[in-house]
């Protein structure tokens, strides 16, 4: 069975600070996919990134970066120079490429960026 | 093209009534998911459709919940004899295929009085 843990329930930072959201996953499959989604106060989930298990290269997109480490089963998300608009709940998710497997979402981390 | 749409956006019903929630996935997406999100909580998987295959109903919380997907496109989630604990936001998502990126609709907020 798959599992995703986001140990940080809530994080508060002051604008312009860097912040890292942790995600630890569990799966016995060798082929799997990891995702991050953002849920702003408006409620609609927004896709941020998808990473497959064979690609451990870290990714940077503007102020966002992701650190995928299979050795520690982690897929952490860093926001550099945070802004108030980054305030949201962030979900990490995992799925494996087998029929009938559903996405497993972590419980989410609520990020508050204070001005 | 258009994203995932859901209707109604809000539904208020009385305990014991049946409700139907609708989801229109992105055109061409073969996989469709229903989730439930209670206030301040994470996403709870309900059911998953992939093409013409039998759906994965493993997440449905009780036999009062059912879903169908007609013609491989539109899906309807039905809750019979609603209870107050059914109050939540019901989210639908679709993806090109299994394990592909899911794109979410805006959700239906269900309130059972």
JSON list of C-alpha atoms in Angstrom, two decimals:
[
{"chain": "A", "resi": 1, "resn": "UNK", "atom": "CA", "xyz": [0.00, 0.00, 0.00]},
{"chain": "A", "resi": 2, "resn": "UNK", "atom": "CA", "xyz": [1.07, 3.55, -0.63]},
{"chain": "A", "resi": 3, "resn": "UNK", "atom": "CA", "xyz": [1.36, 6.28, 1.93]},
{"chain": "A", "resi": 4, "resn": "UNK", "atom": "CA", "xyz": [2.27, 9.97, 1.91]},
{"chain": "A", "resi": 5, "resn": "UNK", "atom": "CA", "xyz": [3.29, 11.85, 5.01]},
{"chain": "A", "resi": 6, "resn": "UNK", "atom": "CA", "xyz": [3.46, 15.61, 5.36]},
{"chain": "A", "resi": 7, "resn": "UNK", "atom": "CA", "xyz": [4.61, 16.09, 8.92]},
{"chain": "A", "resi": 8, "resn": "UNK", "atom": "CA", "xyz": [4.20, 19.85, 8.91]},
{"chain": "A", "resi": 9, "resn": "UNK", "atom": "CA", "xyz": [0.56, 20.67, 9.55]},
{"chain": "A", "resi": 10, "resn": "UNK", "atom": "CA", "xyz": [0.98, 24.45, 9.46]},
{"chain": "A", "resi": 11, "resn": "UNK", "atom": "CA", "xyz": [3.87, 26.76, 8.70]},
{"chain": "A", "resi": 12, "resn": "UNK", "atom": "CA", "xyz": [4.01, 30.52, 9.06]},
{"chain": "A", "resi": 13, "resn": "UNK", "atom": "CA", "xyz": [6.73, 32.62, 7.52]},
{"chain": "A", "resi": 14, "resn": "UNK", "atom": "CA", "xyz": [7.29, 36.28, 6.88]},
{"chain": "A", "resi": 15, "resn": "UNK", "atom": "CA", "xyz": [7.30, 37.47, 3.32]},
{"chain": "A", "resi": 16, "resn": "UNK", "atom": "CA", "xyz": [10.62, 37.03, 1.49]},
{"chain": "A", "resi": 17, "resn": "UNK", "atom": "CA", "xyz": [11.68, 34.14, 3.70]},
{"chain": "A", "resi": 18, "resn": "UNK", "atom": "CA", "xyz": [12.47, 30.78, 2.11]},
{"chain": "A", "resi": 19, "resn": "UNK", "atom": "CA", "xyz": [10.33, 27.85, 3.20]},
{"chain": "A", "resi": 20, "resn": "UNK", "atom": "CA", "xyz": [10.56, 24.10, 2.61]},
{"chain": "A", "resi": 21, "resn": "UNK", "atom": "CA", "xyz": [7.55, 21.80, 2.73]},
{"chain": "A", "resi": 22, "resn": "UNK", "atom": "CA", "xyz": [8.40, 18.19, 3.49]},
{"chain": "A", "resi": 23, "resn": "UNK", "atom": "CA", "xyz": [6.92, 15.13, 1.84]},
{"chain": "A", "resi": 24, "resn": "UNK", "atom": "CA", "xyz": [7.85, 11.54, 2.66]},
{"chain": "A", "resi": 25, "resn": "UNK", "atom": "CA", "xyz": [6.30, 8.68, 0.74]},
{"chain": "A", "resi": 26, "resn": "UNK", "atom": "CA", "xyz": [6.07, 4.91, 1.02]},
{"chain": "A", "resi": 27, "resn": "UNK", "atom": "CA", "xyz": [5.62, 2.44, -1.81]},
{"chain": "A", "resi": 28, "resn": "UNK", "atom": "CA", "xyz": [6.94, -0.97, -2.78]},
{"chain": "A", "resi": 29, "resn": "UNK", "atom": "CA", "xyz": [6.60, -0.24, -6.46]},
{"chain": "A", "resi": 30, "resn": "UNK", "atom": "CA", "xyz": [9.64, 0.77, -8.45]},
{"chain": "A", "resi": 31, "resn": "UNK", "atom": "CA", "xyz": [7.58, 2.80, -10.91]},
{"chain": "A", "resi": 32, "resn": "UNK", "atom": "CA", "xyz": [5.64, 5.59, -9.32]},
{"chain": "A", "resi": 33, "resn": "UNK", "atom": "CA", "xyz": [4.79, 9.24, -9.73]},
{"chain": "A", "resi": 34, "resn": "UNK", "atom": "CA", "xyz": [4.91, 12.08, -7.27]},
{"chain": "A", "resi": 35, "resn": "UNK", "atom": "CA", "xyz": [2.95, 15.29, -7.42]},
{"chain": "A", "resi": 36, "resn": "UNK", "atom": "CA", "xyz": [2.54, 18.58, -5.65]},
{"chain": "A", "resi": 37, "resn": "UNK", "atom": "CA", "xyz": [-0.73, 20.49, -5.70]},
{"chain": "A", "resi": 38, "resn": "UNK", "atom": "CA", "xyz": [-1.60, 23.92, -4.31]},
{"chain": "A", "resi": 39, "resn": "UNK", "atom": "CA", "xyz": [-5.00, 24.72, -2.87]},
{"chain": "A", "resi": 40, "resn": "UNK", "atom": "CA", "xyz": [-5.38, 28.47, -2.39]},
{"chain": "A", "resi": 41, "resn": "UNK", "atom": "CA", "xyz": [-8.18, 29.95, -0.26]},
{"chain": "A", "resi": 42, "resn": "UNK", "atom": "CA", "xyz": [-10.42, 29.93, -3.32]},
{"chain": "A", "resi": 43, "resn": "UNK", "atom": "CA", "xyz": [-10.45, 26.16, -3.00]},
{"chain": "A", "resi": 44, "resn": "UNK", "atom": "CA", "xyz": [-9.52, 24.88, -6.45]},
{"chain": "A", "resi": 45, "resn": "UNK", "atom": "CA", "xyz": [-6.55, 22.51, -6.54]},
{"chain": "A", "resi": 46, "resn": "UNK", "atom": "CA", "xyz": [-3.79, 23.63, -8.86]},
{"chain": "A", "resi": 47, "resn": "UNK", "atom": "CA", "xyz": [-1.24, 21.23, -10.28]},
{"chain": "A", "resi": 48, "resn": "UNK", "atom": "CA", "xyz": [2.38, 22.26, -9.64]},
{"chain": "A", "resi": 49, "resn": "UNK", "atom": "CA", "xyz": [4.64, 19.40, -10.63]},
{"chain": "A", "resi": 50, "resn": "UNK", "atom": "CA", "xyz": [4.77, 15.73, -11.59]},
{"chain": "A", "resi": 51, "resn": "UNK", "atom": "CA", "xyz": [7.91, 13.61, -11.18]},
{"chain": "A", "resi": 52, "resn": "UNK", "atom": "CA", "xyz": [8.45, 9.96, -12.07]},
{"chain": "A", "resi": 53, "resn": "UNK", "atom": "CA", "xyz": [10.53, 7.59, -10.01]},
{"chain": "A", "resi": 54, "resn": "UNK", "atom": "CA", "xyz": [13.25, 7.26, -12.62]},
{"chain": "A", "resi": 55, "resn": "UNK", "atom": "CA", "xyz": [14.03, 10.94, -12.75]},
{"chain": "A", "resi": 56, "resn": "UNK", "atom": "CA", "xyz": [15.81, 12.15, -9.65]},
{"chain": "A", "resi": 57, "resn": "UNK", "atom": "CA", "xyz": [16.93, 15.39, -11.18]},
{"chain": "A", "resi": 58, "resn": "UNK", "atom": "CA", "xyz": [15.86, 18.34, -9.09]},
{"chain": "A", "resi": 59, "resn": "UNK", "atom": "CA", "xyz": [13.67, 20.90, -10.74]},
{"chain": "A", "resi": 60, "resn": "UNK", "atom": "CA", "xyz": [13.44, 24.64, -10.47]},
{"chain": "A", "resi": 61, "resn": "UNK", "atom": "CA", "xyz": [10.56, 26.74, -11.74]},
{"chain": "A", "resi": 62, "resn": "UNK", "atom": "CA", "xyz": [10.90, 30.37, -10.86]},
{"chain": "A", "resi": 63, "resn": "UNK", "atom": "CA", "xyz": [10.73, 30.66, -7.07]},
{"chain": "A", "resi": 64, "resn": "UNK", "atom": "CA", "xyz": [9.72, 27.01, -6.74]},
{"chain": "A", "resi": 65, "resn": "UNK", "atom": "CA", "xyz": [12.12, 24.09, -6.53]},
{"chain": "A", "resi": 66, "resn": "UNK", "atom": "CA", "xyz": [11.72, 20.42, -5.78]},
{"chain": "A", "resi": 67, "resn": "UNK", "atom": "CA", "xyz": [14.24, 18.02, -4.25]},
{"chain": "A", "resi": 68, "resn": "UNK", "atom": "CA", "xyz": [13.54, 14.37, -5.01]},
{"chain": "A", "resi": 69, "resn": "UNK", "atom": "CA", "xyz": [15.65, 11.87, -3.07]},
{"chain": "A", "resi": 70, "resn": "UNK", "atom": "CA", "xyz": [14.83, 8.19, -3.47]},
{"chain": "A", "resi": 71, "resn": "UNK", "atom": "CA", "xyz": [17.34, 7.25, -0.77]},
{"chain": "A", "resi": 72, "resn": "UNK", "atom": "CA", "xyz": [15.18, 8.95, 1.83]},
{"chain": "A", "resi": 73, "resn": "UNK", "atom": "CA", "xyz": [11.85, 8.58, -0.02]},
{"chain": "A", "resi": 74, "resn": "UNK", "atom": "CA", "xyz": [11.35, 12.30, 0.08]},
{"chain": "A", "resi": 75, "resn": "UNK", "atom": "CA", "xyz": [10.06, 14.85, -2.39]},
{"chain": "A", "resi": 76, "resn": "UNK", "atom": "CA", "xyz": [10.44, 18.21, -0.71]},
{"chain": "A", "resi": 77, "resn": "UNK", "atom": "CA", "xyz": [9.20, 21.53, -2.06]},
{"chain": "A", "resi": 78, "resn": "UNK", "atom": "CA", "xyz": [10.97, 24.83, -1.47]},
{"chain": "A", "resi": 79, "resn": "UNK", "atom": "CA", "xyz": [9.58, 28.29, -2.09]},
{"chain": "A", "resi": 80, "resn": "UNK", "atom": "CA", "xyz": [12.26, 30.95, -2.31]},
{"chain": "A", "resi": 81, "resn": "UNK", "atom": "CA", "xyz": [11.50, 34.54, -1.32]},
{"chain": "A", "resi": 82, "resn": "UNK", "atom": "CA", "xyz": [7.95, 33.67, -0.34]},
{"chain": "A", "resi": 83, "resn": "UNK", "atom": "CA", "xyz": [5.08, 36.01, -1.13]},
{"chain": "A", "resi": 84, "resn": "UNK", "atom": "CA", "xyz": [1.68, 36.50, 0.43]},
{"chain": "A", "resi": 85, "resn": "UNK", "atom": "CA", "xyz": [0.09, 34.91, -2.66]},
{"chain": "A", "resi": 86, "resn": "UNK", "atom": "CA", "xyz": [1.88, 31.68, -1.80]},
{"chain": "A", "resi": 87, "resn": "UNK", "atom": "CA", "xyz": [-0.43, 31.27, 1.18]},
{"chain": "A", "resi": 88, "resn": "UNK", "atom": "CA", "xyz": [-2.32, 28.05, 0.58]},
{"chain": "A", "resi": 89, "resn": "UNK", "atom": "CA", "xyz": [-2.56, 24.42, 1.53]},
{"chain": "A", "resi": 90, "resn": "UNK", "atom": "CA", "xyz": [-0.03, 22.32, -0.32]},
{"chain": "A", "resi": 91, "resn": "UNK", "atom": "CA", "xyz": [-0.61, 18.63, -0.97]},
{"chain": "A", "resi": 92, "resn": "UNK", "atom": "CA", "xyz": [1.92, 16.02, -1.94]},
{"chain": "A", "resi": 93, "resn": "UNK", "atom": "CA", "xyz": [0.54, 12.96, -3.76]},
{"chain": "A", "resi": 94, "resn": "UNK", "atom": "CA", "xyz": [1.72, 9.58, -4.99]},
{"chain": "A", "resi": 95, "resn": "UNK", "atom": "CA", "xyz": [0.42, 7.10, -7.53]},
{"chain": "A", "resi": 96, "resn": "UNK", "atom": "CA", "xyz": [1.75, 3.92, -9.08]},
{"chain": "A", "resi": 97, "resn": "UNK", "atom": "CA", "xyz": [1.18, 2.83, -12.63]},
{"chain": "A", "resi": 98, "resn": "UNK", "atom": "CA", "xyz": [-1.10, -0.09, -11.98]},
{"chain": "A", "resi": 99, "resn": "UNK", "atom": "CA", "xyz": [-4.71, -0.43, -12.90]},
{"chain": "A", "resi": 100, "resn": "UNK", "atom": "CA", "xyz": [-7.05, 0.36, -10.06]},
{"chain": "A", "resi": 101, "resn": "UNK", "atom": "CA", "xyz": [-4.49, 2.19, -7.98]},
{"chain": "A", "resi": 102, "resn": "UNK", "atom": "CA", "xyz": [-5.73, 5.45, -6.75]},
{"chain": "A", "resi": 103, "resn": "UNK", "atom": "CA", "xyz": [-3.86, 8.57, -5.96]},
{"chain": "A", "resi": 104, "resn": "UNK", "atom": "CA", "xyz": [-2.78, 8.85, -2.35]},
{"chain": "A", "resi": 105, "resn": "UNK", "atom": "CA", "xyz": [-2.66, 12.38, -1.05]},
{"chain": "A", "resi": 106, "resn": "UNK", "atom": "CA", "xyz": [-0.83, 13.56, 2.00]},
{"chain": "A", "resi": 107, "resn": "UNK", "atom": "CA", "xyz": [-2.79, 15.47, 4.64]},
{"chain": "A", "resi": 108, "resn": "UNK", "atom": "CA", "xyz": [-1.49, 18.78, 3.39]},
{"chain": "A", "resi": 109, "resn": "UNK", "atom": "CA", "xyz": [0.58, 21.60, 4.84]},
{"chain": "A", "resi": 110, "resn": "UNK", "atom": "CA", "xyz": [-1.06, 24.95, 5.41]},
{"chain": "A", "resi": 111, "resn": "UNK", "atom": "CA", "xyz": [1.40, 27.71, 4.56]},
{"chain": "A", "resi": 112, "resn": "UNK", "atom": "CA", "xyz": [0.74, 31.24, 5.75]},
{"chain": "A", "resi": 113, "resn": "UNK", "atom": "CA", "xyz": [2.98, 33.97, 4.41]},
{"chain": "A", "resi": 114, "resn": "UNK", "atom": "CA", "xyz": [2.67, 37.10, 6.48]},
{"chain": "A", "resi": 115, "resn": "UNK", "atom": "CA", "xyz": [3.37, 40.56, 5.06]},
{"chain": "B", "resi": 1, "resn": "UNK", "atom": "CA", "xyz": [-9.95, 23.63, -24.01]},
{"chain": "B", "resi": 2, "resn": "UNK", "atom": "CA", "xyz": [-12.21, 23.87, -21.00]},
{"chain": "B", "resi": 3, "resn": "UNK", "atom": "CA", "xyz": [-11.17, 22.44, -17.66]},
{"chain": "B", "resi": 4, "resn": "UNK", "atom": "CA", "xyz": [-13.08, 20.08, -15.42]},
{"chain": "B", "resi": 5, "resn": "UNK", "atom": "CA", "xyz": [-16.48, 21.43, -14.51]},
{"chain": "B", "resi": 6, "resn": "UNK", "atom": "CA", "xyz": [-18.77, 20.43, -11.70]},
{"chain": "B", "resi": 7, "resn": "UNK", "atom": "CA", "xyz": [-22.36, 21.21, -10.89]},
{"chain": "B", "resi": 8, "resn": "UNK", "atom": "CA", "xyz": [-23.92, 22.43, -8.79]},
{"chain": "B", "resi": 9, "resn": "UNK", "atom": "CA", "xyz": [-21.29, 24.57, -7.10]},
{"chain": "B", "resi": 10, "resn": "UNK", "atom": "CA", "xyz": [-23.30, 24.52, -3.90]},
{"chain": "B", "resi": 11, "resn": "UNK", "atom": "CA", "xyz": [-26.00, 22.15, -2.70]},
{"chain": "B", "resi": 12, "resn": "UNK", "atom": "CA", "xyz": [-27.97, 22.42, 0.50]},
{"chain": "B", "resi": 13, "resn": "UNK", "atom": "CA", "xyz": [-30.22, 19.50, 1.31]},
{"chain": "B", "resi": 14, "resn": "UNK", "atom": "CA", "xyz": [-32.14, 18.05, 4.18]},
{"chain": "B", "resi": 15, "resn": "UNK", "atom": "CA", "xyz": [-31.06, 14.94, 5.99]},
{"chain": "B", "resi": 16, "resn": "UNK", "atom": "CA", "xyz": [-32.52, 11.86, 4.35]},
{"chain": "B", "resi": 17, "resn": "UNK", "atom": "CA", "xyz": [-32.78, 13.31, 0.86]},
{"chain": "B", "resi": 18, "resn": "UNK", "atom": "CA", "xyz": [-30.88, 12.00, -2.14]},
{"chain": "B", "resi": 19, "resn": "UNK", "atom": "CA", "xyz": [-28.44, 14.22, -4.05]},
{"chain": "B", "resi": 20, "resn": "UNK", "atom": "CA", "xyz": [-26.71, 13.98, -7.41]},
{"chain": "B", "resi": 21, "resn": "UNK", "atom": "CA", "xyz": [-23.44, 15.70, -8.17]},
{"chain": "B", "resi": 22, "resn": "UNK", "atom": "CA", "xyz": [-22.20, 16.04, -11.71]},
{"chain": "B", "resi": 23, "resn": "UNK", "atom": "CA", "xyz": [-18.73, 16.14, -13.21]},
{"chain": "B", "resi": 24, "resn": "UNK", "atom": "CA", "xyz": [-17.72, 17.00, -16.76]},
{"chain": "B", "resi": 25, "resn": "UNK", "atom": "CA", "xyz": [-14.11, 15.95, -17.31]},
{"chain": "B", "resi": 26, "resn": "UNK", "atom": "CA", "xyz": [-11.66, 17.42, -19.75]},
{"chain": "B", "resi": 27, "resn": "UNK", "atom": "CA", "xyz": [-12.40, 16.13, -23.23]},
{"chain": "B", "resi": 28, "resn": "UNK", "atom": "CA", "xyz": [-10.27, 13.12, -24.10]},
{"chain": "B", "resi": 29, "resn": "UNK", "atom": "CA", "xyz": [-9.40, 12.26, -20.52]},
{"chain": "B", "resi": 30, "resn": "UNK", "atom": "CA", "xyz": [-10.07, 8.59, -19.88]},
{"chain": "B", "resi": 31, "resn": "UNK", "atom": "CA", "xyz": [-9.55, 8.59, -16.13]},
{"chain": "B", "resi": 32, "resn": "UNK", "atom": "CA", "xyz": [-11.95, 10.26, -13.71]},
{"chain": "B", "resi": 33, "resn": "UNK", "atom": "CA", "xyz": [-11.74, 10.48, -9.92]},
{"chain": "B", "resi": 34, "resn": "UNK", "atom": "CA", "xyz": [-14.06, 11.57, -7.15]},
{"chain": "B", "resi": 35, "resn": "UNK", "atom": "CA", "xyz": [-12.72, 12.82, -3.84]},
{"chain": "B", "resi": 36, "resn": "UNK", "atom": "CA", "xyz": [-14.25, 14.23, -0.72]},
{"chain": "B", "resi": 37, "resn": "UNK", "atom": "CA", "xyz": [-12.69, 16.99, 1.33]},
{"chain": "B", "resi": 38, "resn": "UNK", "atom": "CA", "xyz": [-14.14, 17.80, 4.72]},
{"chain": "B", "resi": 39, "resn": "UNK", "atom": "CA", "xyz": [-13.54, 21.21, 6.24]},
{"chain": "B", "resi": 40, "resn": "UNK", "atom": "CA", "xyz": [-9.83, 21.72, 6.88]},
{"chain": "B", "resi": 41, "resn": "UNK", "atom": "CA", "xyz": [-9.02, 18.14, 5.94]},
{"chain": "B", "resi": 42, "resn": "UNK", "atom": "CA", "xyz": [-7.12, 16.40, 3.17]},
{"chain": "B", "resi": 43, "resn": "UNK", "atom": "CA", "xyz": [-8.55, 14.59, 0.19]},
{"chain": "B", "resi": 44, "resn": "UNK", "atom": "CA", "xyz": [-10.38, 11.34, 0.69]},
{"chain": "B", "resi": 45, "resn": "UNK", "atom": "CA", "xyz": [-10.51, 9.11, -2.39]},
{"chain": "B", "resi": 46, "resn": "UNK", "atom": "CA", "xyz": [-13.98, 7.85, -3.25]},
{"chain": "B", "resi": 47, "resn": "UNK", "atom": "CA", "xyz": [-14.05, 6.22, -6.67]},
{"chain": "B", "resi": 48, "resn": "UNK", "atom": "CA", "xyz": [-12.05, 6.01, -9.88]},
{"chain": "B", "resi": 49, "resn": "UNK", "atom": "CA", "xyz": [-13.07, 5.30, -13.47]},
{"chain": "B", "resi": 50, "resn": "UNK", "atom": "CA", "xyz": [-10.64, 4.31, -16.22]},
{"chain": "B", "resi": 51, "resn": "UNK", "atom": "CA", "xyz": [-12.03, 3.98, -19.71]},
{"chain": "B", "resi": 52, "resn": "UNK", "atom": "CA", "xyz": [-14.59, 1.21, -19.99]},
{"chain": "B", "resi": 53, "resn": "UNK", "atom": "CA", "xyz": [-13.12, -0.83, -17.16]},
{"chain": "B", "resi": 54, "resn": "UNK", "atom": "CA", "xyz": [-14.98, -1.58, -13.96]},
{"chain": "B", "resi": 55, "resn": "UNK", "atom": "CA", "xyz": [-14.56, 1.32, -11.55]},
{"chain": "B", "resi": 56, "resn": "UNK", "atom": "CA", "xyz": [-12.46, 1.16, -8.42]},
{"chain": "B", "resi": 57, "resn": "UNK", "atom": "CA", "xyz": [-15.05, 1.73, -5.69]},
{"chain": "B", "resi": 58, "resn": "UNK", "atom": "CA", "xyz": [-12.73, 0.98, -2.81]},
{"chain": "B", "resi": 59, "resn": "UNK", "atom": "CA", "xyz": [-13.04, 4.45, -1.32]},
{"chain": "B", "resi": 60, "resn": "UNK", "atom": "CA", "xyz": [-16.80, 4.72, -1.12]},
{"chain": "B", "resi": 61, "resn": "UNK", "atom": "CA", "xyz": [-17.65, 5.12, 2.58]},
{"chain": "B", "resi": 62, "resn": "UNK", "atom": "CA", "xyz": [-20.98, 3.29, 2.51]},
{"chain": "B", "resi": 63, "resn": "UNK", "atom": "CA", "xyz": [-23.53, 1.74, 0.19]},
{"chain": "B", "resi": 64, "resn": "UNK", "atom": "CA", "xyz": [-25.40, 5.05, 0.18]},
{"chain": "B", "resi": 65, "resn": "UNK", "atom": "CA", "xyz": [-22.73, 6.32, -2.20]},
{"chain": "B", "resi": 66, "resn": "UNK", "atom": "CA", "xyz": [-22.64, 5.33, -5.85]},
{"chain": "B", "resi": 67, "resn": "UNK", "atom": "CA", "xyz": [-21.28, 6.76, -9.06]},
{"chain": "B", "resi": 68, "resn": "UNK", "atom": "CA", "xyz": [-21.59, 6.14, -12.72]},
{"chain": "B", "resi": 69, "resn": "UNK", "atom": "CA", "xyz": [-19.89, 7.39, -15.80]},
{"chain": "B", "resi": 70, "resn": "UNK", "atom": "CA", "xyz": [-21.88, 7.43, -18.99]},
{"chain": "B", "resi": 71, "resn": "UNK", "atom": "CA", "xyz": [-20.24, 7.13, -22.38]},
{"chain": "B", "resi": 72, "resn": "UNK", "atom": "CA", "xyz": [-16.83, 7.44, -20.84]},
{"chain": "B", "resi": 73, "resn": "UNK", "atom": "CA", "xyz": [-17.36, 11.11, -20.19]},
{"chain": "B", "resi": 74, "resn": "UNK", "atom": "CA", "xyz": [-19.76, 12.73, -17.72]},
{"chain": "B", "resi": 75, "resn": "UNK", "atom": "CA", "xyz": [-19.94, 11.24, -14.25]},
{"chain": "B", "resi": 76, "resn": "UNK", "atom": "CA", "xyz": [-22.59, 11.47, -11.58]},
{"chain": "B", "resi": 77, "resn": "UNK", "atom": "CA", "xyz": [-21.99, 10.85, -7.90]},
{"chain": "B", "resi": 78, "resn": "UNK", "atom": "CA", "xyz": [-25.17, 9.96, -6.03]},
{"chain": "B", "resi": 79, "resn": "UNK", "atom": "CA", "xyz": [-25.59, 10.04, -2.29]},
{"chain": "B", "resi": 80, "resn": "UNK", "atom": "CA", "xyz": [-28.77, 8.44, -1.00]},
{"chain": "B", "resi": 81, "resn": "UNK", "atom": "CA", "xyz": [-30.41, 9.24, 2.32]},
{"chain": "B", "resi": 82, "resn": "UNK", "atom": "CA", "xyz": [-27.87, 11.96, 3.08]},
{"chain": "B", "resi": 83, "resn": "UNK", "atom": "CA", "xyz": [-26.52, 12.34, 6.57]},
{"chain": "B", "resi": 84, "resn": "UNK", "atom": "CA", "xyz": [-25.00, 15.39, 8.22]},
{"chain": "B", "resi": 85, "resn": "UNK", "atom": "CA", "xyz": [-21.56, 13.78, 8.13]},
{"chain": "B", "resi": 86, "resn": "UNK", "atom": "CA", "xyz": [-21.80, 13.77, 4.33]},
{"chain": "B", "resi": 87, "resn": "UNK", "atom": "CA", "xyz": [-21.35, 17.56, 4.39]},
{"chain": "B", "resi": 88, "resn": "UNK", "atom": "CA", "xyz": [-18.12, 18.29, 2.55]},
{"chain": "B", "resi": 89, "resn": "UNK", "atom": "CA", "xyz": [-16.69, 19.55, -0.71]},
{"chain": "B", "resi": 90, "resn": "UNK", "atom": "CA", "xyz": [-16.84, 16.88, -3.39]},
{"chain": "B", "resi": 91, "resn": "UNK", "atom": "CA", "xyz": [-14.04, 17.20, -5.91]},
{"chain": "B", "resi": 92, "resn": "UNK", "atom": "CA", "xyz": [-13.80, 15.63, -9.31]},
{"chain": "B", "resi": 93, "resn": "UNK", "atom": "CA", "xyz": [-10.58, 15.25, -11.27]},
{"chain": "B", "resi": 94, "resn": "UNK", "atom": "CA", "xyz": [-9.69, 13.84, -14.65]},
{"chain": "B", "resi": 95, "resn": "UNK", "atom": "CA", "xyz": [-6.46, 12.75, -16.30]},
{"chain": "B", "resi": 96, "resn": "UNK", "atom": "CA", "xyz": [-5.40, 11.52, -19.71]},
{"chain": "B", "resi": 97, "resn": "UNK", "atom": "CA", "xyz": [-4.85, 8.07, -18.32]},
{"chain": "B", "resi": 98, "resn": "UNK", "atom": "CA", "xyz": [-4.04, 6.28, -15.11]},
{"chain": "B", "resi": 99, "resn": "UNK", "atom": "CA", "xyz": [-1.12, 7.85, -13.21]},
{"chain": "B", "resi": 100, "resn": "UNK", "atom": "CA", "xyz": [-1.13, 10.97, -15.38]},
{"chain": "B", "resi": 101, "resn": "UNK", "atom": "CA", "xyz": [-1.55, 14.40, -13.87]},
{"chain": "B", "resi": 102, "resn": "UNK", "atom": "CA", "xyz": [-4.98, 14.99, -12.44]},
{"chain": "B", "resi": 103, "resn": "UNK", "atom": "CA", "xyz": [-6.77, 18.23, -13.14]},
{"chain": "B", "resi": 104, "resn": "UNK", "atom": "CA", "xyz": [-9.37, 19.20, -10.62]},
{"chain": "B", "resi": 105, "resn": "UNK", "atom": "CA", "xyz": [-12.74, 20.83, -10.91]},
{"chain": "B", "resi": 106, "resn": "UNK", "atom": "CA", "xyz": [-13.89, 23.61, -8.58]},
{"chain": "B", "resi": 107, "resn": "UNK", "atom": "CA", "xyz": [-15.87, 21.19, -6.41]},
{"chain": "B", "resi": 108, "resn": "UNK", "atom": "CA", "xyz": [-19.41, 20.97, -5.14]},
{"chain": "B", "resi": 109, "resn": "UNK", "atom": "CA", "xyz": [-19.98, 22.12, -1.59]},
{"chain": "B", "resi": 110, "resn": "UNK", "atom": "CA", "xyz": [-22.63, 19.89, -0.05]},
{"chain": "B", "resi": 111, "resn": "UNK", "atom": "CA", "xyz": [-24.36, 20.92, 3.15]},
{"chain": "B", "resi": 112, "resn": "UNK", "atom": "CA", "xyz": [-26.74, 18.50, 4.80]},
{"chain": "B", "resi": 113, "resn": "UNK", "atom": "CA", "xyz": [-29.00, 20.15, 7.34]}
]
